[in-house]
Amino acid sequence: MTGGIGAQIRPTRLSAMPELSRDEVRHLADLARIDLSDAELEHLAPQLNVILESVASIQGVAGPDVPATSHPIPMTNVFREDVVVPGLTPQQALAAAPAQEDDKFSVPRILGDEQ
Amino acid sequence: MTETLIDFDEVLEKFDPAMGLEVHVELNTNTKMFCGCPAVFGGAPNTNVCPTCLGLPGAMPAVNAKAVESAIRIGLALNCEIAEWCRFARKNYFYPDMPKNFQTSQYDEPIAFEGYLDVEVEGETFRIEIERAHMEEDTGKATHVGGSTGRIQGADYSLIDYNRAGIPLIEIVTKPILNTGAKAPLVAKAYVSALRDLVKALGVSDVRMDQGSMRCDVNLSLAPKGSDKLGTRSETKNVNSLRSVERAVRYEMSRHAGILLSGGSVLQETRHFHESDGTTSSGREKSDAEDYRYFPEPDLVPVAPSREWVEELRATLPEPPAERRVRLQADWGFTDLEMRDAINADAIDLIEETVAAGAAPQAARKWWLSEISRRANEAGVDLVDAGVSPAQVAEVQKLIDAGTLNDKLARQVFDGLFAGEGTPAEIIEKRGLALVSDDGPLLAAIEDALAAQPDIAEKIRGGNVKAAGAIVGAVMKATRGQADAARVQQLIVERLS
Amino acid sequence: MSWIHRTAAEQAAALASGEVTSVELTQAHLDQIAATDGELHAFLHVDAEGALAQARASDERRKAGNPLHELDGVPIAIKDVLTTEGLPTTAGSRILEGWIPPYDGTVTAKIKAAGLPILGKTNMDEFAMGSSTENSAYGPTRNPWDHDRIPGGSGGGSAAAVGAFQAPLAIGSDTGGSIRQPGAMTGTVGVKPTYGSVSRYGVIALANSLDQLGPCTRTVLDSALLHELIGGHDPRDSTSVPNAVTGLADAARAGAARDLNGLRVGIVKELQGDAWNADVVERFDESVALLKEMGADVVEVSLPSFVHAMAAYYLILPAECSSNLAKFDAMRYGRRVTPEGSPSAEEVMKVSRDAGFGDEVKRRIIIGTYALSSGYYDAFYGQAQKIRTLIIEDFKKAFEQVDVLVSPTAPSTAWPIGEKADDPLAMYLQDLATIPANLAGVPGISIPSGLSSADGLPTGIQFLAPVLEDARLYRVGAALESALFEQWGGQITPAAYAPKGAN
Ligand SMILES: [Mg+2]
Ligand SMILES: [Zn+2]
């Protein structure tokens, strides 16, 4: 038998699919807080485009009448009673901290403003 | 940077202000929004934390039922629709005080939406339309070390306490508030004040602006007078008192006008408000396209409050604060001025409880607004924290009505109460404060006073009853204030007639 | 035959009859690990001392007549994706190197509460991203059948440990096939339970709406026993279903009677064709013939939306994981890399994440960040979630016609280490058959279907059942296993690890 899924995954180029430029990849990496070097960008950008092309095949498959599913098993109203349960001690909380001071997590100077 | 500030009247001649108010209310639930840690901020650092609110790998959230209930009650009190089905979403951005680097919040599906709150300013009613009220979680608290000011800019590093991370917040967002003109600053203040009273009446939050359990962000923009197009807005963050809300609006109106009149354009940015001088300063540039990459929180299932539950909660709503005030003023017989003073002093609840404990309304008002207010002011605390309970005030007043105390002695009883010396009865006992009710000692003191001042005694005998005041004074002095002045007066007249 | 070559059920029975102690069993497995793991690298961390202490406690309970569970005293290995208090948990990532969780995941707690000594933590692709275990920051695990080949992934460590008799039982996690595909690659059994039926609390999330823990074992009955132990509702996992997880071992025992009369089996039309190697299909067809012999009615069914499953999966997963992995920022835990000068928190986060994450992790984070960006959300993430609806509907329709669905587990046998390392798409294709179950939340099992006539390596067959009907998998799986064991004269085992005198 021929066809099947395997044949559909290897993309034939989709004109609708915008290529990610290196600048766009750098912007996404910035948003995701990953410091990509030029060499890494060189290496990753083409791979990302291949992946994006292959997943772009789903565009337009499901129309507006199809509802989105975010949980495979539909449930609603799962709540917890408002009752205190024991948590961690400060020692446990801070045990893995890269740096700490006065039982607080020590972090480098913060550039941005609070949201 | 010096700003060109335009005189307020001139601003109003040329521009119409538009405001948007975002208020964050910290709920007073026992536990956090998504974990069982105590929802208590303050105390030793990182003591109220667990894998979930620390964002440890593998930990998962679980929704606090009480927080959802509180959110629905707030929504109902604000005349909102309650969603039949809504979800939590992740708001993705990196910040060290946020353990997961996303805030679990609500996005396009808030629990409550499309409501309003009416507020009154100088006899005019403004309907503030509510766009939404949604559930989310608070962040941890950073303190900045090094640099000159302890502020974030210029700090060497920061220390983070996650006790606050995950405390439930309800964010209440208004629609643009238009057509308020010169009253814009007062309307903003009145709205936040009314919202505070409403939430307080619901009992779901301490709503202490000074402690951050209620925080207000003020969005403001100006449009040329008569234009219906909104201008670029600034967002002044964390304005933490009612007075500051009013001042922040006023300042931003003048600042925006200064920029616009000089041909500049307003930057879309966050601003910081400074209590000290009522100014704002530039924070973070903010674009509409800010990409939080919202998506439904996959670790939680949708919230779908049944209509039965919503109606059950609606039945628990307290009387709206505005209606309650009208009712109380009528019940108490206060003048408008007396009522306004009581409201401004945050004394309505206290007076109501004192009256409920048996005191006359005017007496209750008198004690809370004079003696106790004075002491609270001196101590720099709110009236409610002054150290006296409504029941104690009612008890003191009962003793005055019974003739056991006079006002002067009552003040000494309050001294004892503030000093934590026990109940009013115990204080009277310990300090020996009760009025002398036995005539014997009083008559002896009267004899002494008359003997010491024979000329006065003569005048009284001659029909000058007013002259008895001097003898009364002497008797009061001799009994160290513990005599009932009216009784002394009566005894003097009897003795000399 | 030494104790390690017995099944978990046999080991449990021997403990119950007093034939062996837990200390003996545990020590035997630790010895096997010591002898073989230098080469195999199935474990990232071995806790000999802790396991023996738990074994001693188990023996005392047995002596006092108070075992905690049928499997009390039978040792187990845990995939490094699940938190274990006091034992390192890294998810195969450099960024979590040395992290010792201060809490137990729910399944860890259940295992401890049942008295199973925990041998250690097994290797995996970094954050479970991969199908070969080559993406582990700590080096690949080797396939017990051929040390130059991959053991499948992401749970290659758990599958290899079970296949090489280092442990009779192991915990795996399956987001798109990470339990079932390594099962197929190593000739072992792997089960992905119904979504929500095993708690995810303590599982370092890859894609929350797809992840599910499950058993890795050498027999269907052993999987059933472990599945019942770890399953059930957990209030700490809000996506956990309320249903009890019972009747699985009974179903496996009943299945071993090989009576499949009346069982309707559907061969998935979309999971056939060019992408499947002939040697895999050859074994698959034999198994299908055996099912028919046992009385099953076998038909072909079509689930047309399956062709989009792969694309939907590779959007949903990166989207969710890009957000899940944001917490690894070197502020509260994990490896902090501080560049020179006086860097800001933001710079330290960026440099630490660059140094701490491997290529595949970076690729998926960036794709996910893109797919969630405003302007692209509807076209990508939103669309993928709709595909999910279509796939669920396909399953519903199919299960109106048949009781279980069947396909090969993976398109090929284990490939040489390094072959697909820099070709992400080639790697992604390995999960064609396993992904739909994760998107729809349905349960799936992979059992060995034999050895390839081309390379002598194991092949796997997968069954899928409707949501919460996990018991069906055990019935049909045990039936086929029993028929195959009869043909083979017992389990198939890698020559280098086979008990003396067998194979
Ligand atoms: Mg918010
Ligand atoms: Zn917590």
Short mmCIF file of N, CA and C in Angstrom, two decimals, chain B residues 396-486:
data_model
loop_
_atom_site.label_atom_id
_atom_site.label_comp_id
_atom_site.label_asym_id
_atom_site.label_seq_id
_atom_site.Cartn_x
_atom_site.Cartn_y
_atom_site.Cartn_z
N VAL B 396 -18.88 51.74 78.27
CA VAL B 396 -18.51 53.00 78.92
C VAL B 396 -19.72 53.95 78.93
N GLN B 397 -20.40 54.02 77.76
CA GLN B 397 -21.53 54.94 77.67
C GLN B 397 -22.65 54.52 78.63
N LYS B 398 -22.81 53.21 78.78
CA LYS B 398 -23.84 52.70 79.70
C LYS B 398 -23.54 53.18 81.14
N LEU B 399 -22.28 53.16 81.50
CA LEU B 399 -21.86 53.58 82.84
C LEU B 399 -22.10 55.08 83.02
N ILE B 400 -21.92 55.85 81.96
CA ILE B 400 -22.19 57.29 82.04
C ILE B 400 -23.69 57.51 82.25
N ASP B 401 -24.48 56.78 81.43
CA ASP B 401 -25.93 56.92 81.53
C ASP B 401 -26.43 56.54 82.93
N ALA B 402 -25.75 55.60 83.57
CA ALA B 402 -26.17 55.13 84.89
C ALA B 402 -25.65 56.04 86.01
N GLY B 403 -24.86 57.04 85.64
CA GLY B 403 -24.34 57.96 86.64
C GLY B 403 -23.10 57.44 87.34
N THR B 404 -22.59 56.33 86.90
CA THR B 404 -21.38 55.79 87.52
C THR B 404 -20.15 56.57 87.07
N LEU B 405 -20.16 57.04 85.82
CA LEU B 405 -19.04 57.82 85.28
C LEU B 405 -19.55 59.16 84.77
N ASN B 406 -18.67 60.11 84.73
CA ASN B 406 -18.94 61.30 83.94
C ASN B 406 -17.95 61.29 82.76
N ASP B 407 -18.07 62.30 81.88
CA ASP B 407 -17.23 62.28 80.68
C ASP B 407 -15.75 62.29 81.03
N LYS B 408 -15.42 63.05 82.07
CA LYS B 408 -14.02 63.18 82.42
C LYS B 408 -13.46 61.84 82.89
N LEU B 409 -14.25 61.17 83.74
CA LEU B 409 -13.80 59.85 84.21
C LEU B 409 -13.77 58.85 83.05
N ALA B 410 -14.75 59.00 82.15
CA ALA B 410 -14.81 58.08 81.01
C ALA B 410 -13.51 58.15 80.21
N ARG B 411 -12.97 59.36 80.08
CA ARG B 411 -11.71 59.50 79.34
C ARG B 411 -10.60 58.71 80.02
N GLN B 412 -10.65 58.73 81.36
CA GLN B 412 -9.63 57.94 82.07
C GLN B 412 -9.85 56.45 81.87
N VAL B 413 -11.11 56.05 81.73
CA VAL B 413 -11.39 54.65 81.43
C VAL B 413 -10.78 54.30 80.06
N PHE B 414 -10.96 55.21 79.10
CA PHE B 414 -10.35 54.97 77.78
C PHE B 414 -8.83 54.86 77.89
N ASP B 415 -8.25 55.71 78.74
CA ASP B 415 -6.79 55.58 78.95
C ASP B 415 -6.45 54.13 79.32
N GLY B 416 -7.26 53.62 80.25
CA GLY B 416 -7.03 52.25 80.71
C GLY B 416 -7.24 51.24 79.59
N LEU B 417 -8.27 51.48 78.78
CA LEU B 417 -8.53 50.55 77.68
C LEU B 417 -7.37 50.55 76.69
N PHE B 418 -6.88 51.74 76.34
CA PHE B 418 -5.76 51.82 75.40
C PHE B 418 -4.51 51.18 75.98
N ALA B 419 -4.40 51.25 77.30
CA ALA B 419 -3.23 50.67 77.94
C ALA B 419 -3.42 49.16 78.17
N GLY B 420 -4.58 48.67 77.77
CA GLY B 420 -4.82 47.24 77.89
C GLY B 420 -4.98 46.77 79.32
N GLU B 421 -5.63 47.59 80.13
CA GLU B 421 -5.75 47.24 81.55
C GLU B 421 -6.98 46.38 81.86
N GLY B 422 -7.72 46.00 80.83
CA GLY B 422 -8.85 45.11 81.07
C GLY B 422 -10.16 45.72 80.63
N THR B 423 -11.25 45.23 81.17
CA THR B 423 -12.58 45.72 80.79
C THR B 423 -12.83 47.05 81.49
N PRO B 424 -13.79 47.83 81.00
CA PRO B 424 -14.11 49.10 81.67
C PRO B 424 -14.37 48.90 83.17
N ALA B 425 -15.12 47.87 83.54
CA ALA B 425 -15.42 47.64 84.96
C ALA B 425 -14.13 47.40 85.74
N GLU B 426 -13.24 46.61 85.17
CA GLU B 426 -11.97 46.33 85.84
C GLU B 426 -11.14 47.59 86.00
N ILE B 427 -11.17 48.42 84.97
CA ILE B 427 -10.37 49.66 85.01
C ILE B 427 -10.92 50.61 86.09
N ILE B 428 -12.24 50.71 86.13
CA ILE B 428 -12.88 51.56 87.15
C ILE B 428 -12.47 51.09 88.54
N GLU B 429 -12.52 49.78 88.71
CA GLU B 429 -12.15 49.16 89.98
C GLU B 429 -10.70 49.46 90.33
N LYS B 430 -9.81 49.13 89.36
CA LYS B 430 -8.37 49.27 89.60
C LYS B 430 -7.98 50.72 89.84
N ARG B 431 -8.54 51.62 89.01
CA ARG B 431 -8.13 53.02 89.12
C ARG B 431 -8.98 53.79 90.13
N GLY B 432 -10.00 53.12 90.68
CA GLY B 432 -10.87 53.78 91.64
C GLY B 432 -11.56 54.99 91.04
N LEU B 433 -12.21 54.79 89.89
CA LEU B 433 -12.72 55.92 89.13
C LEU B 433 -14.20 56.24 89.34
N ALA B 434 -14.94 55.38 90.03
CA ALA B 434 -16.39 55.57 90.05
C ALA B 434 -16.77 56.88 90.76
N LEU B 435 -17.86 57.45 90.32
CA LEU B 435 -18.36 58.67 90.95
C LEU B 435 -18.74 58.37 92.40
N VAL B 436 -18.54 59.38 93.27
CA VAL B 436 -18.96 59.21 94.65
C VAL B 436 -20.46 59.38 94.70
N SER B 437 -21.16 58.34 95.03
CA SER B 437 -22.62 58.43 94.98
C SER B 437 -23.21 58.59 96.38
N ASP B 438 -22.40 58.35 97.39
CA ASP B 438 -22.83 58.51 98.78
C ASP B 438 -22.81 60.00 99.13
N ASP B 439 -23.92 60.56 99.68
CA ASP B 439 -23.99 62.00 99.98
C ASP B 439 -23.06 62.41 101.13
N GLY B 440 -22.77 61.46 102.04
CA GLY B 440 -21.97 61.78 103.23
C GLY B 440 -20.68 62.50 102.91
N PRO B 441 -19.79 61.86 102.16
CA PRO B 441 -18.51 62.50 101.85
C PRO B 441 -18.71 63.82 101.10
N LEU B 442 -19.77 63.85 100.24
CA LEU B 442 -19.99 65.07 99.47
C LEU B 442 -20.37 66.23 100.40
N LEU B 443 -21.27 65.91 101.39
CA LEU B 443 -21.70 66.96 102.31
C LEU B 443 -20.52 67.48 103.15
N ALA B 444 -19.63 66.56 103.52
CA ALA B 444 -18.45 66.96 104.29
C ALA B 444 -17.58 67.90 103.47
N ALA B 445 -17.41 67.55 102.16
CA ALA B 445 -16.59 68.38 101.29
C ALA B 445 -17.24 69.74 101.07
N ILE B 446 -18.60 69.74 101.00
CA ILE B 446 -19.32 71.01 100.82
C ILE B 446 -19.11 71.91 102.05
N GLU B 447 -19.21 71.28 103.23
CA GLU B 447 -18.99 72.05 104.47
C GLU B 447 -17.62 72.70 104.45
N ASP B 448 -16.59 71.90 104.07
CA ASP B 448 -15.22 72.43 104.02
C ASP B 448 -15.12 73.60 103.06
N ALA B 449 -15.75 73.44 101.87
CA ALA B 449 -15.64 74.47 100.84
C ALA B 449 -16.34 75.75 101.29
N LEU B 450 -17.53 75.58 101.91
CA LEU B 450 -18.27 76.76 102.36
C LEU B 450 -17.49 77.50 103.45
N ALA B 451 -16.87 76.69 104.33
CA ALA B 451 -16.10 77.30 105.41
C ALA B 451 -14.90 78.06 104.85
N ALA B 452 -14.32 77.54 103.79
CA ALA B 452 -13.13 78.17 103.21
C ALA B 452 -13.50 79.43 102.43
N GLN B 453 -14.76 79.47 101.92
CA GLN B 453 -15.13 80.63 101.12
C GLN B 453 -16.46 81.22 101.63
N PRO B 454 -16.45 81.84 102.81
CA PRO B 454 -17.70 82.33 103.42
C PRO B 454 -18.39 83.37 102.55
N ASP B 455 -17.62 84.16 101.80
CA ASP B 455 -18.25 85.19 100.97
C ASP B 455 -19.14 84.56 99.89
N ILE B 456 -18.67 83.46 99.31
CA ILE B 456 -19.46 82.77 98.28
C ILE B 456 -20.74 82.23 98.91
N ALA B 457 -20.58 81.62 100.12
CA ALA B 457 -21.74 81.06 100.80
C ALA B 457 -22.79 82.16 101.01
N GLU B 458 -22.30 83.34 101.31
CA GLU B 458 -23.20 84.47 101.53
C GLU B 458 -23.99 84.81 100.27
N LYS B 459 -23.27 84.83 99.15
CA LYS B 459 -23.90 85.16 97.86
C LYS B 459 -24.99 84.15 97.52
N ILE B 460 -24.70 82.88 97.79
CA ILE B 460 -25.68 81.84 97.45
C ILE B 460 -26.93 82.03 98.33
N ARG B 461 -26.67 82.26 99.58
CA ARG B 461 -27.80 82.49 100.50
C ARG B 461 -28.62 83.67 100.01
N GLY B 462 -27.91 84.63 99.42
CA GLY B 462 -28.60 85.83 98.93
C GLY B 462 -29.35 85.57 97.63
N GLY B 463 -29.40 84.34 97.18
CA GLY B 463 -30.18 84.03 95.98
C GLY B 463 -29.36 83.92 94.71
N ASN B 464 -28.04 84.13 94.76
CA ASN B 464 -27.20 84.02 93.57
C ASN B 464 -26.76 82.56 93.38
N VAL B 465 -27.66 81.81 92.77
CA VAL B 465 -27.40 80.37 92.62
C VAL B 465 -26.16 80.10 91.75
N LYS B 466 -25.89 80.99 90.78
CA LYS B 466 -24.74 80.81 89.91
C LYS B 466 -23.44 80.74 90.70
N ALA B 467 -23.40 81.43 91.79
CA ALA B 467 -22.18 81.47 92.59
C ALA B 467 -21.81 80.10 93.13
N ALA B 468 -22.82 79.17 93.16
CA ALA B 468 -22.57 77.82 93.66
C ALA B 468 -21.49 77.10 92.85
N GLY B 469 -21.30 77.57 91.58
CA GLY B 469 -20.29 76.96 90.69
C GLY B 469 -18.93 76.87 91.36
N ALA B 470 -18.54 77.91 92.08
CA ALA B 470 -17.22 77.91 92.70
C ALA B 470 -17.12 76.82 93.74
N ILE B 471 -18.22 76.62 94.50
CA ILE B 471 -18.22 75.57 95.53
C ILE B 471 -18.18 74.19 94.86
N VAL B 472 -18.99 74.04 93.80
CA VAL B 472 -18.98 72.75 93.06
C VAL B 472 -17.56 72.44 92.61
N GLY B 473 -16.89 73.44 92.01
CA GLY B 473 -15.51 73.26 91.55
C GLY B 473 -14.61 72.77 92.66
N ALA B 474 -14.75 73.42 93.83
CA ALA B 474 -13.89 73.04 94.96
C ALA B 474 -14.17 71.60 95.39
N VAL B 475 -15.48 71.25 95.40
CA VAL B 475 -15.84 69.87 95.79
C VAL B 475 -15.28 68.87 94.78
N MET B 476 -15.41 69.18 93.49
CA MET B 476 -14.89 68.28 92.45
C MET B 476 -13.40 68.08 92.64
N LYS B 477 -12.73 69.19 92.95
CA LYS B 477 -11.29 69.13 93.15
C LYS B 477 -10.97 68.23 94.33
N ALA B 478 -11.72 68.45 95.40
CA ALA B 478 -11.47 67.67 96.63
C ALA B 478 -11.73 66.19 96.42
N THR B 479 -12.72 65.85 95.55
CA THR B 479 -13.03 64.43 95.33
C THR B 479 -12.29 63.90 94.08
N ARG B 480 -11.35 64.67 93.61
CA ARG B 480 -10.55 64.30 92.42
C ARG B 480 -11.46 63.89 91.25
N GLY B 481 -12.53 64.71 91.10
CA GLY B 481 -13.38 64.51 89.91
C GLY B 481 -14.40 63.41 90.04
N GLN B 482 -14.39 62.72 91.16
CA GLN B 482 -15.28 61.56 91.24
C GLN B 482 -16.66 61.88 91.81
N ALA B 483 -17.00 63.16 91.80
CA ALA B 483 -18.33 63.52 92.26
C ALA B 483 -19.23 63.81 91.07
N ASP B 484 -20.53 63.58 91.25
CA ASP B 484 -21.49 63.92 90.23
C ASP B 484 -21.84 65.39 90.43
N ALA B 485 -21.37 66.23 89.51
CA ALA B 485 -21.48 67.68 89.68
C ALA B 485 -22.92 68.13 89.91
N ALA B 486 -23.85 67.50 89.23
CA ALA B 486 -25.25 67.91 89.37
C ALA B 486 -25.76 67.65 90.78
#
